[in-house]
XYZ file of C-alpha atoms in Angstrom:
428
model
C 19.556 13.937 35.369
C 17.064 10.555 34.261
C 19.532 7.530 33.094
C 17.343 6.929 30.264
C 17.927 10.497 28.919
C 21.473 9.909 29.606
C 21.693 6.848 27.950
C 19.761 8.190 24.842
C 22.390 11.058 24.910
C 25.170 8.820 24.608
C 23.389 6.490 22.135
C 23.062 9.537 19.886
C 26.680 10.858 20.215
C 28.066 7.079 19.439
C 26.052 7.005 16.232
C 26.784 10.618 15.430
C 30.319 9.737 15.600
C 30.636 6.402 14.104
C 27.357 4.791 14.134
C 25.362 3.424 10.905
C 23.839 6.176 8.319
C 20.177 6.925 7.348
C 20.101 5.507 3.658
C 17.216 6.689 1.695
C 14.530 4.292 0.863
C 15.325 5.000 -2.852
C 17.732 6.797 -4.800
C 17.096 10.254 -6.190
C 16.884 8.785 -9.734
C 15.065 5.570 -9.118
C 11.823 7.231 -10.507
C 13.687 7.792 -13.832
C 15.120 4.220 -14.085
C 12.626 3.379 -17.172
C 14.294 6.550 -18.905
C 17.855 5.812 -19.312
C 18.848 8.766 -21.498
C 17.346 11.206 -19.129
C 19.242 9.658 -16.232
C 22.683 9.550 -18.043
C 22.083 13.462 -19.020
C 21.073 14.338 -15.294
C 24.402 12.375 -13.935
C 26.406 14.377 -16.286
C 25.113 17.734 -15.442
C 25.522 16.806 -12.100
C 28.951 15.822 -12.341
C 30.122 18.901 -14.285
C 28.228 21.027 -11.421
C 30.126 19.347 -8.984
C 33.539 19.747 -10.960
C 32.652 23.609 -11.456
C 32.204 24.014 -7.910
C 35.707 22.319 -7.085
C 37.442 24.936 -9.421
C 35.444 27.783 -8.234
C 36.467 26.776 -4.768
C 39.940 25.987 -5.567
C 40.581 29.101 -7.389
C 39.483 31.146 -4.521
C 41.652 29.506 -2.446
C 44.506 30.363 -4.546
C 43.802 33.889 -5.270
C 42.488 34.679 -1.299
C 44.370 32.408 0.501
C 47.424 32.173 -1.359
C 47.513 28.518 -0.636
C 49.792 25.884 -2.478
C 48.014 24.316 -5.347
C 47.923 20.979 -3.814
C 46.515 22.186 -0.527
C 44.013 24.161 -2.323
C 42.679 21.371 -4.364
C 42.690 18.932 -1.550
C 40.242 21.583 0.658
C 38.449 22.109 -2.438
C 37.552 18.501 -2.800
C 36.855 18.008 1.053
C 34.380 21.243 0.478
C 32.299 19.720 -2.437
C 32.676 15.897 -1.341
C 29.525 16.020 0.884
C 27.164 16.950 -1.735
C 27.132 13.789 -3.925
C 26.453 11.389 -0.535
C 23.821 13.403 0.784
C 21.105 11.336 -0.992
C 22.182 8.143 0.485
C 24.643 8.699 3.263
C 23.739 12.160 5.140
C 25.521 11.375 8.290
C 28.547 10.641 6.447
C 28.221 13.760 4.310
C 27.866 15.814 7.496
C 30.954 14.193 8.889
C 33.047 15.409 5.763
C 31.391 18.599 5.854
C 32.294 18.997 9.842
C 35.899 18.051 8.515
C 35.886 20.863 6.136
C 34.567 23.698 8.564
C 37.669 22.467 10.746
C 40.373 22.807 8.150
C 38.533 24.909 5.418
C 39.564 28.270 7.493
C 43.202 27.584 6.526
C 45.579 30.426 6.223
C 42.186 32.896 6.280
C 43.063 36.536 6.470
C 42.360 38.001 9.998
C 42.179 41.551 10.932
C 46.038 41.524 11.822
C 46.708 40.706 7.963
C 44.361 43.384 7.036
C 46.484 46.059 8.865
C 49.660 44.622 6.866
C 48.357 43.635 3.346
C 45.467 46.111 3.195
C 41.637 45.971 4.094
C 40.685 44.313 1.106
C 42.357 41.210 2.098
C 40.027 40.877 5.280
C 37.404 37.823 5.412
C 34.546 38.597 7.137
C 33.670 35.006 7.157
C 36.088 31.913 8.166
C 34.924 29.753 4.926
C 34.465 30.197 1.035
C 31.204 30.954 -0.382
C 30.965 27.534 -1.803
C 31.707 26.239 1.682
C 29.067 27.973 3.404
C 26.650 26.871 0.700
C 27.583 23.169 1.151
C 27.150 23.738 5.190
C 23.606 25.239 4.777
C 22.670 22.486 2.306
C 24.349 19.575 4.570
C 22.818 21.024 7.562
C 19.127 21.498 6.372
C 19.283 17.675 4.824
C 20.869 16.000 7.511
C 18.148 17.616 9.890
C 15.498 16.397 7.923
C 16.783 12.897 7.544
C 18.053 11.930 11.164
C 16.673 11.434 14.698
C 16.709 14.148 17.343
C 19.128 12.971 19.435
C 21.768 12.666 16.843
C 20.326 15.822 15.343
C 21.290 17.534 18.665
C 24.735 16.454 18.532
C 25.432 17.224 15.150
C 23.903 20.783 15.525
C 26.542 21.116 18.799
C 29.528 19.830 16.829
C 28.475 21.887 13.764
C 28.416 25.314 16.171
C 31.839 24.499 17.543
C 33.911 25.911 14.600
C 31.318 28.641 14.422
C 32.452 29.793 18.088
C 36.162 28.942 17.232
C 36.705 30.801 14.016
C 33.707 33.241 13.118
C 34.490 37.072 14.577
C 32.832 37.725 17.783
C 30.384 40.221 16.245
C 28.885 37.723 14.441
C 29.015 34.724 16.545
C 25.325 35.336 17.660
C 24.124 35.767 13.944
C 25.700 32.731 12.661
C 24.369 30.567 15.643
C 20.939 31.698 15.283
C 21.313 30.855 11.324
C 22.532 27.510 12.019
C 19.845 26.658 14.540
C 17.063 28.022 12.190
C 18.548 25.841 9.731
C 18.479 22.641 12.070
C 14.727 23.705 13.128
C 13.485 23.660 9.346
C 15.067 20.395 8.633
C 13.637 18.803 11.736
C 10.392 20.160 10.760
C 10.465 18.847 7.079
C 11.481 15.597 8.691
C 8.252 15.631 10.961
C 6.241 16.737 8.313
C 7.612 13.611 6.071
C 6.977 10.932 8.690
C 3.565 12.350 9.239
C 2.675 12.175 5.422
C 4.258 8.661 5.472
C 2.143 7.465 8.315
C -1.096 8.760 7.006
C -0.434 7.161 3.922
C 0.215 3.881 5.234
C -3.086 4.095 7.591
C -4.921 4.829 4.325
C -3.337 1.678 2.678
C -4.053 -0.293 6.009
C -7.635 1.055 6.084
C -8.304 0.239 2.308
C -6.747 -3.270 2.750
C -9.039 -3.951 5.707
C -12.193 -2.651 3.592
C -11.552 -4.798 0.945
C -11.244 -7.623 3.425
C -14.454 -6.678 5.182
C -15.940 -6.532 1.833
C -14.907 -10.186 0.797
C -15.930 -11.338 4.370
C -19.345 -9.941 4.035
C -20.050 -11.698 0.717
C -19.193 -14.558 1.768
C -21.268 -14.331 4.536
C -24.042 -13.358 2.164
C -23.324 -16.445 0.220
C -23.424 -18.869 3.236
C -26.683 -17.493 4.335
C -28.245 -18.179 0.784
C -26.663 -21.787 0.753
C -28.396 -22.163 4.227
C -31.707 -22.203 2.920
C -30.915 -24.630 0.030
C -29.070 -26.917 2.408
C -32.075 -26.708 5.130
C -34.695 -27.730 2.563
C -32.619 -30.973 1.567
C -31.893 -31.803 5.418
C -35.999 -31.136 6.203
C -36.500 -33.674 3.279
C -34.264 -35.991 4.738
C -35.879 -35.728 8.250
C -39.494 -36.158 7.095
C -38.365 -39.174 4.725
C -36.814 -40.806 7.694
C -39.776 -40.175 10.194
C -42.203 -41.387 7.393
C -40.145 -44.236 6.097
C -41.225 -46.955 8.685
C -45.201 -46.454 8.090
C -44.559 -46.693 4.217
C -42.496 -49.415 4.260
C -42.417 -52.640 5.865
C -39.328 -52.669 8.116
C -38.103 -54.702 11.170
C -37.320 -53.138 14.502
C -33.743 -52.586 14.113
C -34.416 -50.677 10.623
C -37.091 -48.628 12.242
C -34.713 -47.744 14.916
C -32.012 -46.781 12.278
C -34.606 -44.404 10.321
C -35.546 -42.790 13.888
C -31.818 -42.224 14.328
C -31.463 -40.337 10.911
C -34.509 -38.370 11.872
C -33.045 -37.211 14.966
C -29.655 -36.445 13.415
C -31.279 -34.485 10.563
C -33.464 -32.519 13.140
C -30.123 -31.777 15.112
C -28.155 -30.552 12.107
C -31.181 -28.234 11.101
C -31.042 -26.527 14.813
C -27.394 -26.137 14.351
C -27.662 -24.489 11.111
C -30.267 -22.193 12.334
C -28.202 -21.296 15.255
C -25.171 -20.586 12.672
C -27.545 -18.702 10.547
C -28.344 -16.345 13.465
C -24.633 -15.805 13.932
C -23.854 -15.060 10.081
C -27.219 -12.721 10.041
C -26.446 -9.269 11.550
C -28.515 -7.976 14.319
C -30.230 -5.165 12.265
C -31.151 -7.646 9.376
C -34.512 -9.020 9.156
C -34.870 -12.738 8.648
C -35.485 -13.991 5.171
C -38.016 -16.016 4.770
C -38.428 -15.968 0.710
C -37.057 -19.091 -1.228
C -33.994 -18.696 -3.030
C -33.899 -18.388 -6.877
C -33.502 -20.768 -9.441
C -33.008 -20.960 -13.099
C -36.279 -21.360 -14.136
C -36.570 -17.329 -12.788
C -34.000 -16.289 -15.211
C -36.601 -15.021 -17.948
C -38.042 -12.778 -15.132
C -34.704 -11.476 -14.311
C -33.862 -10.608 -18.113
C -37.412 -8.895 -18.559
C -36.973 -7.017 -15.210
C -33.731 -5.636 -17.064
C -35.397 -4.963 -20.210
C -37.903 -2.984 -18.353
C -34.765 -1.003 -16.758
C -33.837 0.049 -20.178
C -31.033 -2.738 -20.780
C -31.092 -4.525 -24.263
C -30.405 -8.238 -23.024
C -30.732 -11.205 -25.090
C -31.416 -14.586 -23.341
C -29.913 -17.975 -24.634
C -30.756 -20.917 -22.408
C -30.755 -24.309 -23.643
C -30.675 -26.190 -20.171
C -33.563 -28.218 -20.202
C -33.308 -29.891 -16.707
C -33.157 -27.902 -13.435
C -29.528 -28.421 -11.727
C -29.080 -28.897 -8.270
C -30.053 -26.427 -6.003
C -26.670 -24.828 -5.095
C -25.828 -24.598 -8.930
C -28.942 -22.992 -10.018
C -28.755 -20.707 -7.224
C -24.937 -19.835 -8.202
C -25.934 -19.427 -11.890
C -28.605 -16.986 -10.966
C -26.605 -14.782 -8.782
C -23.890 -14.839 -11.631
C -26.300 -13.903 -14.512
C -27.730 -11.272 -11.796
C -24.426 -9.590 -10.944
C -23.255 -9.566 -14.580
C -26.434 -7.584 -15.579
C -25.856 -5.267 -12.672
C -22.061 -4.688 -13.903
C -23.128 -4.190 -17.453
C -25.581 -1.616 -16.306
C -23.096 0.100 -13.939
C -19.786 0.140 -16.326
C -21.163 -0.032 -19.883
C -24.764 1.478 -19.724
C -26.485 1.105 -23.308
C -24.467 -1.548 -24.493
C -26.123 -4.832 -25.627
C -26.017 -7.781 -23.404
C -26.121 -11.574 -24.225
C -26.649 -13.944 -21.617
C -25.653 -17.520 -22.462
C -26.490 -20.953 -20.745
C -25.212 -24.359 -22.107
C -25.672 -27.553 -20.554
C -22.704 -29.549 -21.378
C -21.826 -33.120 -20.103
C -21.281 -32.850 -16.215
C -20.924 -28.820 -16.659
C -23.135 -25.881 -16.951
C -21.505 -22.981 -18.620
C -22.878 -19.399 -18.094
C -21.399 -16.516 -19.817
C -22.721 -12.961 -19.499
C -21.109 -11.015 -22.106
C -21.858 -6.985 -22.950
C -20.844 -5.147 -26.258
C -18.461 -2.159 -26.798
C -20.042 1.010 -27.094
C -21.813 1.545 -23.739
C -20.795 4.711 -21.324
C -19.400 3.911 -17.615
C -21.930 4.991 -15.090
C -21.314 7.796 -12.502
C -18.853 6.468 -10.121
C -20.871 7.509 -7.378
C -23.568 5.135 -8.631
C -21.029 2.340 -8.478
C -20.911 -0.348 -5.959
C -18.294 -1.340 -3.582
C -16.402 -3.335 -6.410
C -16.740 -6.735 -4.780
C -19.207 -8.223 -7.568
C -16.465 -10.052 -9.337
C -15.108 -11.396 -5.855
C -18.470 -12.795 -4.965
C -19.071 -14.466 -7.989
C -15.725 -16.115 -7.999
C -16.307 -17.112 -4.321
C -19.564 -18.687 -5.499
C -18.169 -20.781 -8.536
C -15.047 -21.826 -6.421
C -17.012 -23.137 -3.479
C -18.566 -25.407 -5.748
C -15.511 -26.627 -7.438
C -15.780 -24.628 -10.811
C -13.731 -22.216 -12.913
C -14.417 -18.241 -13.192
C -12.604 -15.848 -15.603
C -13.764 -12.191 -16.376
C -11.855 -10.420 -18.658
C -12.132 -8.155 -21.533
C -13.049 -9.219 -25.088
C -11.472 -8.870 -28.427
C -14.198 -6.054 -29.826
C -13.501 -3.735 -26.569
C -16.439 -5.538 -24.564
C -16.501 -7.238 -21.502
C -17.313 -11.116 -20.745
C -17.844 -13.285 -17.501
C -17.514 -16.883 -17.770
C -18.250 -19.647 -15.331
C -18.081 -23.111 -15.481
C -20.307 -25.162 -12.626
C -20.108 -28.556 -12.032
C -23.575 -30.161 -12.325
C -22.513 -32.605 -9.466
C -20.805 -30.124 -6.657
C -17.980 -32.373 -4.905
C -18.557 -32.836 -1.268
C -16.748 -30.733 1.292
C -13.386 -31.984 2.542
C -13.871 -31.058 5.912
C -14.402 -33.811 8.333
C -17.776 -34.234 10.143
C -18.007 -33.202 13.858
C -17.580 -36.186 16.220
C -16.236 -38.491 13.694
C -12.570 -39.816 13.298
């Protein structure tokens, strides 16, 4: 026999006899902890049921076995004790049950007693009806909780009293009954483990899906910001190349302008490479310029043509920096899309305010709209994308229901976005 198999068998024997138990992930009544009265009633009923089983078992032992009162009560308590331990300490419950299997046959009436005292005193089973019930429940529960190495030993130990005390004519039937109970419990355990693994895998898949959606949204934002930054870098390169011809500068200044132009062109080349990495292989290049706040009226008009009731209140007179204008446009665009999905038919108000140093954007829909068909909804990352845009510019973002059962999206975008905290490559 393989040494690993022998080692596993011995490890299972050690745990069966004196090893740690298999505690439950949560107690049976944990689901009802918010209903203390129900928990108290169930505990009282359980205690009364256990007390009733003890009384029935003790009465059986006193009437049938003619045991002393103290002995009958000890065996009765030993018989019922495994039941309250099963949910949290199944292996300990089985150990107590096994001791009851050995001592629960004390003073049992055999065939010899039946000859002397009469056939009515003969017991076909070595255990009381209550003990038989406890043995069945404990075997199934333990088989559903322990691993197979421990299960093999508990089954072997549980069959030993059967071969010792059960009449020869019934030994095979009882052995088969115990084996079937152990197999049923093991199948229940395997089914539970499979369902738990599937649930954990589904949870991991959902987390991966959400994480992938966030990364895709960040990539899309980065691609859009690339166009804005590339435009400014192009202006820097052109102005640096033409400045020596437009201005009367010295030779060192001319060299400095040439260095600036070369750095700008190198940065443009690196950004194009970055864009190729960010863009998926199947995505076509986007050559259209990114939208600005000046295109908001056209966006609102398109929403109205689609059947939405939209009011635009825009008092911004000066065009903000390109990243801020692009973020504000996308926030309004996604806010209108969310209102169309989740509150179809509700009135929507878009408000833009040019405060000192801050551009305030608010998209609010009134109550009374009807949710769209869930199949028509997007991936649920619209709010995440808006929040990513705002935080990337150093602003603040909130989205929550309003007092009149509507919904509002508020974003504060700094008019002058802070520079990145990351050091430039090649500098110290």
